[in-house]
PDB file of C-alpha atoms in Angstrom:
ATOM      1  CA  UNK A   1       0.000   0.000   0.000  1.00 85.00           C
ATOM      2  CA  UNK A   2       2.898   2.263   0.776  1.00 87.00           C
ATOM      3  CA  UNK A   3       4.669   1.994  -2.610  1.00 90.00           C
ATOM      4  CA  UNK A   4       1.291   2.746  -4.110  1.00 88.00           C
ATOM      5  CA  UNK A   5       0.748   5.849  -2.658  1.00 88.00           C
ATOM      6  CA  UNK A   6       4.398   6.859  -3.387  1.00 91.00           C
ATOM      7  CA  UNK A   7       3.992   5.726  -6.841  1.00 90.00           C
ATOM      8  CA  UNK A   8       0.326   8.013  -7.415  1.00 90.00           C
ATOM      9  CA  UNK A   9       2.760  10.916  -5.799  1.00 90.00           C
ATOM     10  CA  UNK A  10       5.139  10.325  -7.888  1.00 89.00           C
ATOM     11  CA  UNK A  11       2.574  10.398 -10.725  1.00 86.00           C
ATOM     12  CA  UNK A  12       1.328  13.562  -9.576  1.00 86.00           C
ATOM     13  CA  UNK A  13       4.249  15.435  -9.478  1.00 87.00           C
ATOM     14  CA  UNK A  14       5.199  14.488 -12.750  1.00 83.00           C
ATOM     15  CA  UNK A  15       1.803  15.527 -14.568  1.00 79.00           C
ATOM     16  CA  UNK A  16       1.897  18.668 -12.384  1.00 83.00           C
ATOM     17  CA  UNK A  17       5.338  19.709 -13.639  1.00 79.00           C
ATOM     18  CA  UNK A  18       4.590  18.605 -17.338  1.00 79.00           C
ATOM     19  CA  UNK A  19       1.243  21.259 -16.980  1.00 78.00           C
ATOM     20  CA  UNK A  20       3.625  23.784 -15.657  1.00 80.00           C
ATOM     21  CA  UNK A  21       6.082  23.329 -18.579  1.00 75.00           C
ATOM     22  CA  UNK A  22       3.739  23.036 -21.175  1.00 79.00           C
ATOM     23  CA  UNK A  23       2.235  26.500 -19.882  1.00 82.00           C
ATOM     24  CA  UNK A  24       5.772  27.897 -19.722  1.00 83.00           C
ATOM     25  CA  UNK A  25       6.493  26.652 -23.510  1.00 86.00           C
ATOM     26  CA  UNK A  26       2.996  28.814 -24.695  1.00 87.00           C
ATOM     27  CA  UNK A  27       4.120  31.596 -22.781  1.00 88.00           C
ATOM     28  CA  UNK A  28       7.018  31.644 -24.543  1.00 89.00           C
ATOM     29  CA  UNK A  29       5.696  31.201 -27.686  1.00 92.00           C
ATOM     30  CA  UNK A  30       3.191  33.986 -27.120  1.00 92.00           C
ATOM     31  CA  UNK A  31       6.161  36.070 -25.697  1.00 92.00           C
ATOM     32  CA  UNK A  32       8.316  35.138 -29.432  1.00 94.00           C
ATOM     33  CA  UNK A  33       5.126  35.863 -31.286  1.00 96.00           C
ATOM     34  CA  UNK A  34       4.477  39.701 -29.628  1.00 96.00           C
ATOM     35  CA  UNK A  35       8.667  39.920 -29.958  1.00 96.00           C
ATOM     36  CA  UNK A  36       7.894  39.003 -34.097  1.00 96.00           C
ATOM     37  CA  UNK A  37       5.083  41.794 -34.244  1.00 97.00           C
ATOM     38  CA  UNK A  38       7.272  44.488 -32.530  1.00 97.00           C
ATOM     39  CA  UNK A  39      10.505  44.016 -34.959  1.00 97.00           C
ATOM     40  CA  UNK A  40       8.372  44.326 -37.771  1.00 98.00           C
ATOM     41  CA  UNK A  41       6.837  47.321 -36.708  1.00 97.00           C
ATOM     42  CA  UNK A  42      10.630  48.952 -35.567  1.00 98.00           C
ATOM     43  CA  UNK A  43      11.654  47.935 -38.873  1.00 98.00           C
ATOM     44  CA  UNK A  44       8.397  49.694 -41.110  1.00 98.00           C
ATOM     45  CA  UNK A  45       8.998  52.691 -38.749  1.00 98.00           C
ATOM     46  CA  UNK A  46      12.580  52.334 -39.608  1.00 98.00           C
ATOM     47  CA  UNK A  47      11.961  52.407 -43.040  1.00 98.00           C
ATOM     48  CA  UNK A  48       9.552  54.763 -43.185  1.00 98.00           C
ATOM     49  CA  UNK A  49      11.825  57.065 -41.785  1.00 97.00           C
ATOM     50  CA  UNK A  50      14.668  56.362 -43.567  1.00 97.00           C
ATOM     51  CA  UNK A  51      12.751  57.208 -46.568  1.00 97.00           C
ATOM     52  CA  UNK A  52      11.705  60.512 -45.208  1.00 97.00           C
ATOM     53  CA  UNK A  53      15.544  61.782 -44.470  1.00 97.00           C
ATOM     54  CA  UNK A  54      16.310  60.111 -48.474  1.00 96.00           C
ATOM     55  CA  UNK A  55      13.524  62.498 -49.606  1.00 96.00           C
ATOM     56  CA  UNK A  56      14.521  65.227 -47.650  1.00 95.00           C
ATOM     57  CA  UNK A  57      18.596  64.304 -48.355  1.00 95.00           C
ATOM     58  CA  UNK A  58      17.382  64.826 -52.335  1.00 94.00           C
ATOM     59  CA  UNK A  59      15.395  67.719 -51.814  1.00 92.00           C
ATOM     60  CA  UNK A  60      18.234  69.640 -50.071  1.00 91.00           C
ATOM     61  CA  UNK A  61      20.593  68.365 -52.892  1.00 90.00           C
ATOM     62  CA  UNK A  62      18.211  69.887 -55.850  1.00 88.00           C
ATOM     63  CA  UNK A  63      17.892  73.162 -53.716  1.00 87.00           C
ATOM     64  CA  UNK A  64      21.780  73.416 -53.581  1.00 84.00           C
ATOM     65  CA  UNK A  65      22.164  73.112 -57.207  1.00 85.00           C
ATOM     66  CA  UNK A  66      19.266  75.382 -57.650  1.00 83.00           C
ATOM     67  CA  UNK A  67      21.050  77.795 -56.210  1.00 74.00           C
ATOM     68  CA  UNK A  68      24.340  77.870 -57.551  1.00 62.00           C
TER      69      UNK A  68
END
């Protein structure tokens, strides 16, 4: 009877800590997914930008040979 009830505590704690890492493992993989949005949405900003000071690079180039 003793071994038994070892055995079902065993059990236990072995389905109780494969629960807790199988929650761990989605919270992860919820935690890479929001990670995935945010880099794409730095690098769009990024870009964005980046084409603003190209526009604004070329602009200030044709003004300087406007000028001279």
């Amino acid at each position: 009877m003793k071994r038994v009830v070892i055995f079902i505590f065993i059990l236990l704690n072995v389905l109780s800590f494969s629960d807790t890492f199988n929650d761990n493992e989605d919270e992860r993989t919820i935690l890479r997914q929001e990670q995935r949005v945010e880099q794409e949405r730095l690098q769009k900003e990024f870009q964005k930008r980046e084409e603003d000071f190209n526009k604004l690079k070329l602009e200030k180039a044709e003004i300087s040979t406007t000028k001279t």
